[in-house]
């Protein structure tokens, strides 16, 4: 070690996209987009190459001209997103976003994945870009559980087709980005009516995936409510949020690190107990209830 190194100390260089994500500005994927589009500077020099490194303690890092603050303490929240709210940090159309629920807090967080405008339920919010990147990756196989109300009764053959996987449009309607096969899903009848409710468990999160799946077999989806994300179970009312406790964060990280399940496990995942104000009653058992 040279004398100058002893005075300055060792540099602790990290990948630039990791630093930006850790600062709570965006997810890792969004941070990469900020870099490649030329919106990040290190010590006055524009950096556009992914994999570039910097020292968050010593280097001056700017995003859109604003000096990056030191990494914040990671925080994790569960929000029950009501429908009619956009799952983004900002919206060019001026629609309300999920950020309005955090306006009175000091937490600078962003949504992990998305729930579409008309869908509702459990949305994870955090400034932990690393974890967000893993949880939104299809390779992580983290289960997302939904309650889905369908118009009309799908046949058992149609449900079995959805369980195995169907071809759906890749992007938004009208974009013509081609078609893609969905991963195997678990679908269980929860309430048997003219317009039944199903519990649907997915391990991926394609654009409007559940709605597109049922449309492929001729059924319109009236409501989508996410009630589970990995080990988390929705337990707050619509429009309310709470911070996760230490044990919940540990379980969430453990779920993100687990190995991909086998094909048999994907078809028959372990059932999770339902709880919380957003869930439906358990299916009626065959045996008669006590008077």
Coordinates of C-alpha atoms in Angstrom, one line a residue:
X1 CA 0.0 0.0 0.0
X2 CA 1.3 3.4 -1.0
X3 CA 1.4 6.5 1.3
X4 CA -1.4 8.1 -0.7
X5 CA -3.5 5.0 -0.3
X6 CA -2.9 4.9 3.5
X7 CA -4.1 8.5 3.7
X8 CA -7.1 8.1 1.4
X9 CA -8.0 4.5 2.5
X10 CA -9.0 1.7 0.3
X11 CA -11.6 2.3 -2.3
X12 CA -14.8 0.3 -2.0
X13 CA -15.9 0.1 -5.6
X14 CA -19.3 -1.3 -6.6
X15 CA -21.2 -1.6 -9.9
X16 CA -22.8 1.7 -10.7
X17 CA -26.3 0.2 -11.2
X18 CA -26.1 -1.3 -7.8
X19 CA -25.2 2.0 -6.2
X20 CA -28.0 3.8 -8.0
X21 CA -30.5 1.1 -6.9
X22 CA -29.3 1.1 -3.3
X23 CA -29.9 4.8 -3.1
X24 CA -33.6 4.2 -3.5
X25 CA -34.0 5.9 -6.8
X26 CA -35.1 2.9 -8.9
X27 CA -34.9 -0.8 -9.2
X28 CA -31.7 -2.4 -10.6
X29 CA -33.3 -2.8 -14.0
X30 CA -34.4 0.8 -14.1
X31 CA -30.9 1.9 -12.9
X32 CA -29.4 0.1 -15.8
X33 CA -31.7 2.0 -18.2
X34 CA -30.6 5.3 -16.5
X35 CA -27.0 4.5 -17.2
X36 CA -27.3 3.3 -20.8
X37 CA -29.4 6.4 -21.6
X38 CA -26.6 8.7 -20.4
X39 CA -28.4 10.1 -17.4
X40 CA -25.7 9.1 -14.8
X41 CA -22.4 11.0 -14.2
X42 CA -19.4 10.0 -12.0
X43 CA -17.1 12.8 -11.0
X44 CA -18.4 15.0 -13.8
X45 CA -18.0 12.3 -16.5
X46 CA -21.0 10.7 -18.2
X47 CA -21.1 6.9 -17.8
X48 CA -23.1 4.8 -20.2
X49 CA -21.4 1.4 -20.0
X50 CA -23.0 -1.2 -17.8
X51 CA -20.6 -2.8 -15.3
X52 CA -18.8 0.5 -14.7
X53 CA -17.7 0.8 -11.0
X54 CA -17.6 3.6 -8.5
X55 CA -17.1 4.2 -4.8
X56 CA -20.4 5.5 -3.2
X57 CA -18.4 7.0 -0.3
X58 CA -15.8 8.9 -2.3
X59 CA -17.1 9.5 -5.8
X60 CA -19.6 12.2 -6.8
X61 CA -22.4 10.4 -8.6
X62 CA -25.2 12.3 -10.2
X63 CA -28.5 11.2 -11.8
X64 CA -30.2 13.7 -14.1
X65 CA -27.8 16.3 -12.6
X66 CA -28.8 15.6 -9.0
X67 CA -26.1 14.5 -6.6
X68 CA -26.8 11.0 -5.4
X69 CA -27.2 10.6 -1.6
X70 CA -25.5 7.9 0.3
X71 CA -27.3 4.6 0.4
X72 CA -30.4 4.7 2.5
X73 CA -31.5 2.2 5.1
X74 CA -33.5 -0.5 3.3
X75 CA -37.2 -0.4 4.1
X76 CA -39.9 -2.7 3.0
X77 CA -43.7 -2.1 2.9
X78 CA -46.8 -4.0 2.1
X79 CA -49.5 -1.9 0.4
X80 CA -53.0 -3.0 -0.4
X81 CA -53.3 -1.2 -3.8
X82 CA -56.9 -0.2 -4.7
X83 CA -58.0 -0.3 -8.3
X84 CA -57.9 2.9 -10.2
X85 CA -54.3 3.6 -9.1
X86 CA -51.2 3.2 -11.4
X87 CA -48.3 1.1 -10.2
X88 CA -45.5 3.5 -11.1
X89 CA -43.6 6.3 -9.5
X90 CA -45.1 8.9 -11.9
X91 CA -47.7 8.8 -14.6
X92 CA -47.6 11.0 -17.8
X93 CA -51.4 10.9 -18.0
X94 CA -51.7 12.4 -14.5
X95 CA -53.5 9.5 -13.0
X96 CA -52.9 8.8 -9.3
X97 CA -50.0 6.5 -8.5
X98 CA -49.1 4.2 -5.6
X99 CA -46.7 6.9 -4.4
X100 CA -49.6 9.0 -3.0
X101 CA -49.9 6.5 -0.1
X102 CA -46.3 7.3 0.9
X103 CA -46.5 11.1 0.6
X104 CA -46.6 11.6 4.4
X105 CA -43.8 9.3 5.2
X106 CA -40.0 9.8 4.8
X107 CA -39.6 6.5 2.9
X108 CA -38.3 6.8 -0.6
X109 CA -39.5 3.5 -2.1
X110 CA -40.7 2.2 -5.4
X111 CA -43.0 -0.7 -6.4
X112 CA -41.7 -4.2 -6.9
X113 CA -43.4 -5.5 -10.1
X114 CA -46.8 -4.2 -11.1
X115 CA -50.5 -4.6 -10.6
X116 CA -52.4 -3.1 -13.5
X117 CA -54.7 -0.1 -13.2
X118 CA -57.9 -2.2 -12.6
X119 CA -56.3 -4.8 -10.4
X120 CA -55.9 -4.5 -6.6
X121 CA -54.2 -6.2 -3.6
X122 CA -50.7 -6.8 -2.3
X123 CA -48.0 -4.7 -3.7
X124 CA -44.5 -4.8 -2.2
X125 CA -42.7 -1.4 -2.0
X126 CA -39.0 -1.0 -1.1
X127 CA -35.8 0.9 -1.8
X128 CA -33.8 -2.4 -1.9
X129 CA -33.0 -2.5 -5.6
X130 CA -31.1 -5.8 -5.3
X131 CA -34.0 -7.7 -3.8
X132 CA -36.6 -6.1 -6.1
X133 CA -34.5 -7.2 -9.1
X134 CA -34.5 -10.8 -7.9
X135 CA -38.2 -10.9 -6.9
X136 CA -39.3 -9.6 -10.4
X137 CA -37.0 -12.1 -12.2
X138 CA -38.9 -15.0 -13.7
X139 CA -36.0 -17.3 -12.7
X140 CA -36.7 -16.7 -9.0
X141 CA -40.0 -18.6 -9.2
X142 CA -41.5 -16.7 -6.3
X143 CA -45.2 -17.5 -6.0
X144 CA -47.8 -14.7 -6.4
X145 CA -51.3 -15.7 -5.3
X146 CA -54.4 -14.0 -6.7
X147 CA -58.2 -14.2 -6.2
X148 CA -59.8 -13.9 -9.6
X149 CA -63.5 -13.4 -10.5
X150 CA -64.4 -14.7 -13.9
X151 CA -67.5 -14.0 -16.1
X152 CA -69.1 -17.3 -16.8
X153 CA -68.0 -20.8 -15.8
X154 CA -64.9 -22.2 -17.5
X155 CA -65.0 -25.9 -18.2
X156 CA -62.6 -28.3 -16.4
X157 CA -60.9 -28.8 -19.8
X158 CA -60.4 -25.0 -20.2
X159 CA -59.0 -24.8 -16.6
X160 CA -56.6 -27.6 -17.3
X161 CA -55.4 -25.8 -20.4
X162 CA -54.6 -22.8 -18.3
X163 CA -52.9 -24.9 -15.7
X164 CA -50.6 -26.4 -18.3
X165 CA -49.9 -23.0 -20.0
X166 CA -51.4 -21.1 -22.9
X167 CA -50.1 -18.7 -25.6
X168 CA -50.9 -15.0 -24.8
X169 CA -49.9 -11.7 -26.3
X170 CA -46.5 -10.6 -25.1
X171 CA -47.1 -6.9 -24.5
X172 CA -49.9 -4.5 -24.3
X173 CA -52.9 -4.9 -26.5
X174 CA -52.3 -3.5 -30.0
X175 CA -48.5 -3.5 -29.7
X176 CA -48.2 -6.8 -31.7
X177 CA -45.0 -7.9 -30.0
X178 CA -45.8 -11.6 -30.7
X179 CA -47.1 -14.3 -28.4
X180 CA -45.5 -16.2 -25.5
X181 CA -46.3 -19.3 -23.5
X182 CA -47.3 -18.9 -19.9
X183 CA -45.7 -21.0 -17.2
X184 CA -47.7 -23.7 -15.4
X185 CA -50.2 -22.3 -12.9
X186 CA -52.2 -23.6 -10.0
X187 CA -56.0 -22.8 -10.3
X188 CA -58.4 -23.8 -7.5
X189 CA -62.2 -23.0 -7.3
X190 CA -62.9 -20.8 -4.2
X191 CA -66.5 -19.8 -4.7
X192 CA -68.8 -21.6 -7.1
X193 CA -71.4 -19.2 -8.5
X194 CA -72.5 -18.1 -12.0
X195 CA -69.4 -15.9 -12.0
X196 CA -67.0 -18.0 -10.0
X197 CA -63.9 -17.0 -8.0
X198 CA -60.7 -18.8 -8.4
X199 CA -57.4 -18.8 -6.5
X200 CA -54.6 -18.6 -9.1
X201 CA -50.9 -19.0 -8.2
X202 CA -48.3 -17.9 -10.7
X203 CA -44.5 -17.8 -10.6
X204 CA -44.1 -15.1 -13.2
X205 CA -45.6 -11.7 -13.8
X206 CA -46.3 -11.0 -17.5
X207 CA -48.3 -7.9 -18.6
X208 CA -52.0 -8.5 -17.6
X209 CA -51.2 -12.2 -17.6
X210 CA -54.2 -13.5 -15.7
X211 CA -56.7 -11.5 -17.8
X212 CA -55.1 -12.6 -21.0
X213 CA -55.0 -16.3 -19.9
X214 CA -58.8 -16.5 -19.2
X215 CA -59.5 -14.5 -22.4
X216 CA -57.7 -17.2 -24.4
X217 CA -60.3 -19.7 -23.2
X218 CA -63.2 -17.3 -23.8
X219 CA -63.8 -15.8 -20.4
X220 CA -63.6 -12.2 -19.3
X221 CA -62.0 -11.5 -15.9
X222 CA -64.1 -9.1 -13.8
X223 CA -61.7 -8.7 -10.8
X224 CA -58.1 -9.5 -9.9
X225 CA -56.9 -9.2 -6.3
X226 CA -53.4 -10.3 -5.3
X227 CA -53.5 -11.8 -1.8
X228 CA -50.0 -13.4 -1.5
X229 CA -46.4 -12.6 -2.5
X230 CA -44.0 -15.3 -1.6
X231 CA -44.3 -15.8 2.2
X232 CA -46.4 -12.5 2.6
X233 CA -50.1 -12.7 3.1
X234 CA -52.2 -9.5 2.5
X235 CA -53.5 -8.3 5.9
X236 CA -54.2 -4.6 5.5
X237 CA -57.3 -2.8 4.1
X238 CA -57.5 -1.2 0.6
X239 CA -55.4 2.0 0.5
X240 CA -53.5 1.1 3.6
X241 CA -49.9 0.0 4.1
X242 CA -47.6 -1.2 6.8
X243 CA -43.9 -1.8 7.2
X244 CA -42.7 -5.4 7.2
X245 CA -41.1 -6.7 10.3
X246 CA -37.6 -8.2 10.4
X247 CA -38.9 -11.8 10.2
X248 CA -41.0 -11.1 7.2
X249 CA -38.0 -9.5 5.4
X250 CA -35.9 -12.5 6.2
X251 CA -38.5 -14.9 4.8
X252 CA -38.9 -12.8 1.7
X253 CA -35.1 -12.9 1.1
X254 CA -35.0 -16.6 1.7
X255 CA -37.8 -17.1 -0.9
X256 CA -35.9 -15.1 -3.4
X257 CA -32.8 -17.2 -2.9
X258 CA -34.4 -20.6 -3.0
X259 CA -33.7 -23.0 -5.9
X260 CA -36.2 -23.2 -8.8
X261 CA -38.8 -25.9 -8.0
X262 CA -39.2 -29.0 -10.1
X263 CA -42.0 -29.4 -12.6
X264 CA -44.0 -31.5 -10.2
X265 CA -43.7 -28.9 -7.5
X266 CA -44.8 -26.2 -9.9
X267 CA -48.0 -28.1 -10.7
X268 CA -48.7 -28.9 -7.0
X269 CA -47.3 -26.2 -4.8
X270 CA -48.0 -26.3 -1.1
X271 CA -51.2 -24.6 -0.1
X272 CA -51.0 -21.5 1.9
X273 CA -53.5 -20.6 4.6
X274 CA -55.8 -17.7 3.7
X275 CA -56.1 -14.8 6.1
X276 CA -56.7 -11.0 6.0
X277 CA -59.6 -8.8 5.1
X278 CA -59.1 -9.2 1.3
X279 CA -59.7 -12.9 1.1
X280 CA -62.8 -14.9 0.3
X281 CA -64.4 -17.5 2.5
X282 CA -62.9 -21.0 2.4
X283 CA -64.6 -23.4 -0.1
X284 CA -67.6 -25.2 1.4
X285 CA -66.7 -28.7 2.6
X286 CA -68.8 -31.7 1.8
X287 CA -69.6 -32.5 5.4
X288 CA -72.6 -30.6 6.9
X289 CA -71.9 -27.8 9.3
X290 CA -72.9 -28.2 12.9
X291 CA -76.2 -26.4 13.8

